[in-house]
Amino acid sequence: MTTPTREIDKLDHHQKLYEPFVATIRNIKELSPTEKQFDIYIDDPQVRESFNFLPGQFVELTIFGLGEAPFSIPSSPNNKDYFELCVRNTGNVSGALHRMKEGDKVGIRGPFGNGTFPYEDMKGHNVIIIAGGLGMAPVRSLIKYILENRSDYKRLVIVYGSVSPEYLLYRQELEEWKNRDDIELCLTVDNPDQSWAGEVGVCTNLIPGIDCPVDDSYVVVCGPPVMYKFVIKELDIKCFKPENIFLSLERRMECGVGKCNHCHIGDKLACVDGPVFSLWEIRNLKEAI
């Protein structure tokens, strides 16, 4: 069994928070027409060795001379050599990153976020993961950790939906997961093509078919904001416990350290207290979803 640690390093505290580490883009893979995966290697061996993160955490990526933006980490926390980022081309920083090449330099701050997926509490229980679109990226870190420690968990149910088949992320891994007998994978798309043989429609349509006992299951949800209310409604109908449902509010992430005040949700800061919250917490936060 492997267990990630949140001990970061022995570097200066101020440097960890505000000064980006220089890193190199080693590999770039196109995942969809709008998303690419970037393999990030921190240049300093000491920093790279001490860079540890937990499922659900994120980093701030700097494009030197332009700015920075937060991105969830989709790779396994057990990979100590490098980490992956899945980035949609949708803004100045992400657009510039999409134009970069292998070997180019970026800055990295983090990892950030004290609210993470409760992978330890999930041990010995069923885990249901519901993801929509780019929401697969944050939960993939948890999925990979569970698969690396598979005997510690009961059933693993993954419900993943996208606009169309070409926008499903990590399609090669989805095929591998589909062929495993210890993963229950349910895929659905809104707009199927002629080759599509899976479900058609939104993720919420598949929730009634999940037959995991509610008293022995944890649920993780990540996707576009509009999806959350409908998913929660279906989970409420099935009587899943709000304290066992965890949602990533990654789209609220901003500076990473709670200084810009753009990530305020009620009396919480998504960057510091999240980005992962239980539904029990969220129901006490004004306008969280």
Coordinates of C-alpha atoms in Angstrom, one line a residue:
M1 CA 0.0 0.0 0.0
T2 CA 1.2 3.5 -0.8
T3 CA 0.2 6.6 0.9
P4 CA 0.8 10.1 -0.3
T5 CA 1.9 12.7 2.2
R6 CA 1.1 16.4 2.4
E7 CA 4.5 17.3 3.8
I8 CA 5.7 19.6 1.0
D9 CA 9.4 20.3 1.7
K10 CA 11.9 22.1 3.8
L11 CA 12.1 25.2 1.6
D12 CA 11.4 28.7 2.7
H13 CA 7.7 29.1 3.5
H14 CA 7.5 32.5 1.7
Q15 CA 9.0 31.0 -1.4
K16 CA 6.6 28.1 -1.4
L17 CA 3.6 30.4 -1.4
Y18 CA 4.5 33.2 -3.7
E19 CA 7.5 32.4 -5.9
P20 CA 7.0 29.9 -8.7
F21 CA 9.4 27.0 -9.2
V22 CA 10.8 26.8 -12.7
A23 CA 9.6 23.7 -14.5
T24 CA 9.9 22.2 -18.0
I25 CA 7.1 20.8 -20.2
R26 CA 8.4 17.4 -21.2
N27 CA 5.4 15.9 -23.1
I28 CA 2.2 17.3 -24.6
K29 CA -0.7 15.1 -25.6
E30 CA -3.9 16.2 -27.3
L31 CA -6.9 14.8 -25.4
S32 CA -9.7 16.4 -27.3
P33 CA -10.3 19.3 -29.7
T34 CA -10.0 21.7 -26.7
E35 CA -7.9 19.9 -24.1
K36 CA -4.3 19.0 -23.9
Q37 CA -2.3 17.1 -21.3
F38 CA 1.1 18.6 -20.2
D39 CA 3.7 16.6 -18.3
I40 CA 5.4 19.0 -16.0
Y41 CA 8.9 18.3 -14.6
I42 CA 10.2 20.6 -11.9
D43 CA 13.7 21.6 -12.8
D44 CA 15.3 21.7 -9.3
P45 CA 15.8 18.1 -8.2
Q46 CA 15.4 18.9 -4.5
V47 CA 12.1 20.7 -5.1
R48 CA 10.9 17.9 -7.5
E49 CA 11.7 15.3 -4.8
S50 CA 9.8 17.2 -2.1
F51 CA 6.8 18.1 -4.3
N52 CA 3.9 16.0 -2.9
F53 CA 0.2 16.5 -3.5
L54 CA -3.0 14.8 -2.6
P55 CA -6.0 13.9 -4.8
G56 CA -8.1 17.1 -5.3
Q57 CA -5.3 19.6 -4.9
F58 CA -4.2 22.1 -7.5
V59 CA -1.2 24.2 -8.7
E60 CA -0.8 27.7 -10.0
L61 CA 0.9 27.6 -13.4
T62 CA 2.8 30.7 -14.6
I63 CA 3.4 31.8 -18.1
F64 CA 6.3 34.1 -17.6
G65 CA 5.6 37.6 -18.8
L66 CA 1.8 36.9 -19.1
G67 CA 0.3 35.6 -15.9
E68 CA -0.8 32.5 -14.0
A69 CA -3.9 30.4 -13.6
P70 CA -5.0 27.5 -11.3
F71 CA -5.2 24.0 -12.6
S72 CA -6.2 20.7 -10.8
I73 CA -3.7 17.9 -10.9
P74 CA -5.1 14.8 -12.6
S75 CA -2.1 12.5 -12.2
S76 CA -1.4 9.9 -9.5
P77 CA 0.1 11.4 -6.2
N78 CA 2.4 8.4 -6.2
N79 CA 4.2 9.6 -9.3
K80 CA 7.2 11.4 -7.8
D81 CA 9.0 12.2 -11.1
Y82 CA 6.5 14.5 -12.7
F83 CA 2.9 15.5 -12.6
E84 CA 0.3 16.0 -15.3
L85 CA -2.0 18.9 -16.1
C86 CA -5.1 18.7 -18.3
V87 CA -5.8 22.2 -19.6
R88 CA -8.7 23.5 -21.7
N89 CA -7.9 26.3 -24.2
T90 CA -10.2 28.9 -22.8
G91 CA -8.3 31.9 -21.6
N92 CA -5.1 33.9 -21.9
V93 CA -2.9 31.7 -19.8
S94 CA -4.4 28.4 -21.1
G95 CA -4.3 29.7 -24.6
A96 CA -0.6 30.6 -24.3
L97 CA 0.1 27.2 -22.7
H98 CA -1.6 25.4 -25.6
R99 CA 0.8 27.3 -28.0
M100 CA 3.9 26.2 -26.1
K101 CA 6.1 23.3 -27.1
E102 CA 7.9 20.5 -25.3
G103 CA 11.0 21.9 -23.6
D104 CA 9.4 25.3 -22.9
K105 CA 9.6 26.6 -19.3
V106 CA 6.7 27.5 -17.0
G107 CA 6.4 28.4 -13.3
I108 CA 4.7 26.3 -10.7
R109 CA 3.4 27.3 -7.3
G110 CA 1.7 24.9 -4.9
P111 CA 0.3 22.4 -4.4
F112 CA -2.7 24.2 -2.8
G113 CA -5.9 23.3 -1.2
N114 CA -6.7 21.8 2.2
G115 CA -10.0 20.3 1.1
T116 CA -9.1 17.1 -0.7
F117 CA -10.9 13.9 -1.7
P118 CA -11.1 11.8 1.5
Y119 CA -9.3 8.7 0.0
E120 CA -8.4 7.4 3.5
D121 CA -12.0 7.6 4.8
M122 CA -13.2 5.9 1.6
K123 CA -11.1 2.7 2.3
G124 CA -13.3 -0.3 3.0
H125 CA -16.2 1.4 1.2
N126 CA -17.7 1.7 -2.3
V127 CA -16.7 4.7 -4.3
I128 CA -18.9 6.3 -6.9
I129 CA -17.4 9.0 -9.1
I130 CA -19.6 11.2 -11.3
A131 CA -17.8 13.5 -13.7
G132 CA -18.8 15.7 -16.6
G133 CA -16.5 17.0 -19.3
L134 CA -13.4 18.5 -17.9
G135 CA -14.5 17.4 -14.5
M136 CA -12.7 14.1 -15.2
A137 CA -9.3 15.8 -14.7
P138 CA -9.6 16.5 -10.9
V139 CA -11.2 13.1 -10.1
R140 CA -8.6 11.2 -12.2
S141 CA -6.0 11.6 -9.5
L142 CA -8.4 9.9 -7.0
I143 CA -9.2 7.2 -9.5
K144 CA -5.6 6.4 -10.2
Y145 CA -4.8 6.3 -6.4
I146 CA -7.7 3.9 -5.9
L147 CA -6.5 1.7 -8.7
E148 CA -3.0 1.6 -7.3
N149 CA -4.4 0.5 -3.9
R150 CA -7.4 -1.4 -5.3
S151 CA -7.7 -4.0 -2.5
D152 CA -8.3 -1.2 0.0
Y153 CA -11.7 -0.3 -1.6
K154 CA -14.9 -2.0 -2.5
R155 CA -16.7 -1.3 -5.7
L156 CA -15.5 1.5 -7.9
V157 CA -18.3 3.0 -10.1
I158 CA -17.4 5.7 -12.6
V159 CA -20.1 7.7 -14.4
Y160 CA -18.6 10.0 -17.0
G161 CA -20.4 12.1 -19.5
S162 CA -19.4 14.5 -22.3
V163 CA -20.9 16.5 -25.1
S164 CA -19.8 14.1 -27.8
P165 CA -17.4 11.1 -28.1
E166 CA -14.5 13.2 -29.3
Y167 CA -14.6 15.3 -26.2
L168 CA -14.3 12.4 -23.8
L169 CA -10.9 12.8 -22.0
Y170 CA -8.4 10.0 -21.6
R171 CA -10.1 7.8 -24.1
Q172 CA -7.3 5.2 -24.1
E173 CA -7.6 4.8 -20.3
L174 CA -11.4 4.6 -20.6
E175 CA -11.0 1.7 -22.9
E176 CA -8.6 0.0 -20.4
W177 CA -11.0 0.7 -17.5
K178 CA -13.9 -0.7 -19.6
N179 CA -12.0 -4.0 -19.8
R180 CA -11.3 -4.3 -16.1
D181 CA -13.6 -6.4 -14.0
D182 CA -13.0 -4.3 -10.9
I183 CA -14.3 -1.0 -12.4
E184 CA -18.0 -0.3 -13.3
L185 CA -17.7 2.3 -16.0
C186 CA -20.8 4.0 -17.4
L187 CA -20.2 6.5 -20.3
T188 CA -22.7 8.8 -21.8
V189 CA -22.7 11.6 -24.4
D190 CA -25.2 14.2 -25.4
N191 CA -24.5 14.0 -29.2
P192 CA -23.4 10.5 -30.3
D193 CA -21.8 9.8 -33.6
Q194 CA -22.3 6.8 -35.8
S195 CA -19.6 4.8 -33.9
W196 CA -21.1 5.4 -30.4
A197 CA -22.5 2.4 -28.7
G198 CA -22.9 3.7 -25.2
E199 CA -25.5 5.7 -23.4
V200 CA -27.0 8.9 -24.7
G201 CA -27.9 11.9 -22.4
V202 CA -26.6 13.5 -19.3
C203 CA -24.9 11.9 -16.4
T204 CA -27.9 12.3 -14.1
N205 CA -29.8 9.8 -16.2
L206 CA -27.5 7.1 -15.0
I207 CA -27.7 7.8 -11.3
P208 CA -30.9 5.9 -10.7
G209 CA -29.2 2.7 -12.0
I210 CA -26.4 2.8 -9.4
D211 CA -27.2 0.1 -6.9
C212 CA -24.4 0.6 -4.3
P213 CA -25.8 0.7 -0.7
V214 CA -26.0 4.3 0.5
D215 CA -24.7 3.5 4.0
D216 CA -21.5 2.0 2.6
S217 CA -20.7 4.4 -0.2
Y218 CA -18.9 7.7 -0.9
V219 CA -19.8 9.8 -3.9
V220 CA -17.5 12.3 -5.7
V221 CA -18.9 14.8 -8.2
C222 CA -17.0 17.1 -10.5
G223 CA -18.1 18.9 -13.6
P224 CA -19.7 22.1 -15.0
P225 CA -21.6 24.1 -12.4
V226 CA -24.9 23.6 -14.0
M227 CA -24.6 19.8 -13.5
Y228 CA -24.3 19.9 -9.7
K229 CA -27.8 20.8 -8.8
F230 CA -29.3 18.0 -10.9
V231 CA -26.8 15.4 -9.7
I232 CA -27.4 16.3 -6.1
K233 CA -31.2 16.1 -6.7
E234 CA -30.8 12.5 -8.0
L235 CA -28.4 11.6 -5.1
D236 CA -30.9 13.0 -2.6
I237 CA -33.6 10.8 -4.1
K238 CA -31.4 7.7 -3.5
C239 CA -30.8 9.0 0.0
F240 CA -27.0 9.2 -0.1
K241 CA -25.6 10.9 3.0
P242 CA -24.6 14.5 2.4
E243 CA -21.5 14.0 4.6
N244 CA -20.4 11.2 2.2
I245 CA -20.8 13.3 -1.0
F246 CA -17.9 15.4 -2.1
L247 CA -17.8 18.0 -4.8
S248 CA -14.9 19.8 -6.3
L249 CA -15.5 23.6 -6.6
E250 CA -12.3 23.9 -8.7
R251 CA -13.8 26.6 -10.9
R252 CA -13.8 28.9 -7.8
M253 CA -10.0 28.6 -7.5
E254 CA -8.0 31.8 -7.9
C255 CA -4.7 32.8 -6.4
G256 CA -4.2 29.6 -4.4
V257 CA -3.5 31.3 -1.0
G258 CA -6.8 33.2 -0.3
K259 CA -5.2 36.7 -0.7
C260 CA -7.2 37.9 -3.7
N261 CA -10.6 37.2 -2.1
H262 CA -12.1 36.0 -5.4
C263 CA -12.7 32.5 -4.1
H264 CA -14.9 33.5 -1.1
I265 CA -17.9 31.2 -0.6
G266 CA -19.8 32.2 2.5
D267 CA -17.1 32.2 5.3
K268 CA -14.9 29.8 3.3
L269 CA -12.1 30.2 0.8
A270 CA -12.2 27.7 -2.1
C271 CA -8.4 28.0 -2.5
V272 CA -7.6 27.4 1.1
D273 CA -10.5 25.4 2.6
G274 CA -11.3 23.6 -0.6
P275 CA -11.5 23.1 -3.5
V276 CA -13.2 19.9 -2.4
F277 CA -16.1 20.2 0.0
S278 CA -18.7 17.8 1.4
L279 CA -22.3 18.4 0.4
W280 CA -22.9 18.8 4.1
E281 CA -20.5 21.8 4.1
I282 CA -21.8 23.2 0.9
R283 CA -25.4 23.3 2.1
N284 CA -24.2 25.8 4.7
L285 CA -22.4 28.0 2.3
K286 CA -24.4 30.7 0.5
E287 CA -24.4 30.5 -3.3
A288 CA -21.8 27.7 -3.3
I289 CA -23.4 26.0 -6.3

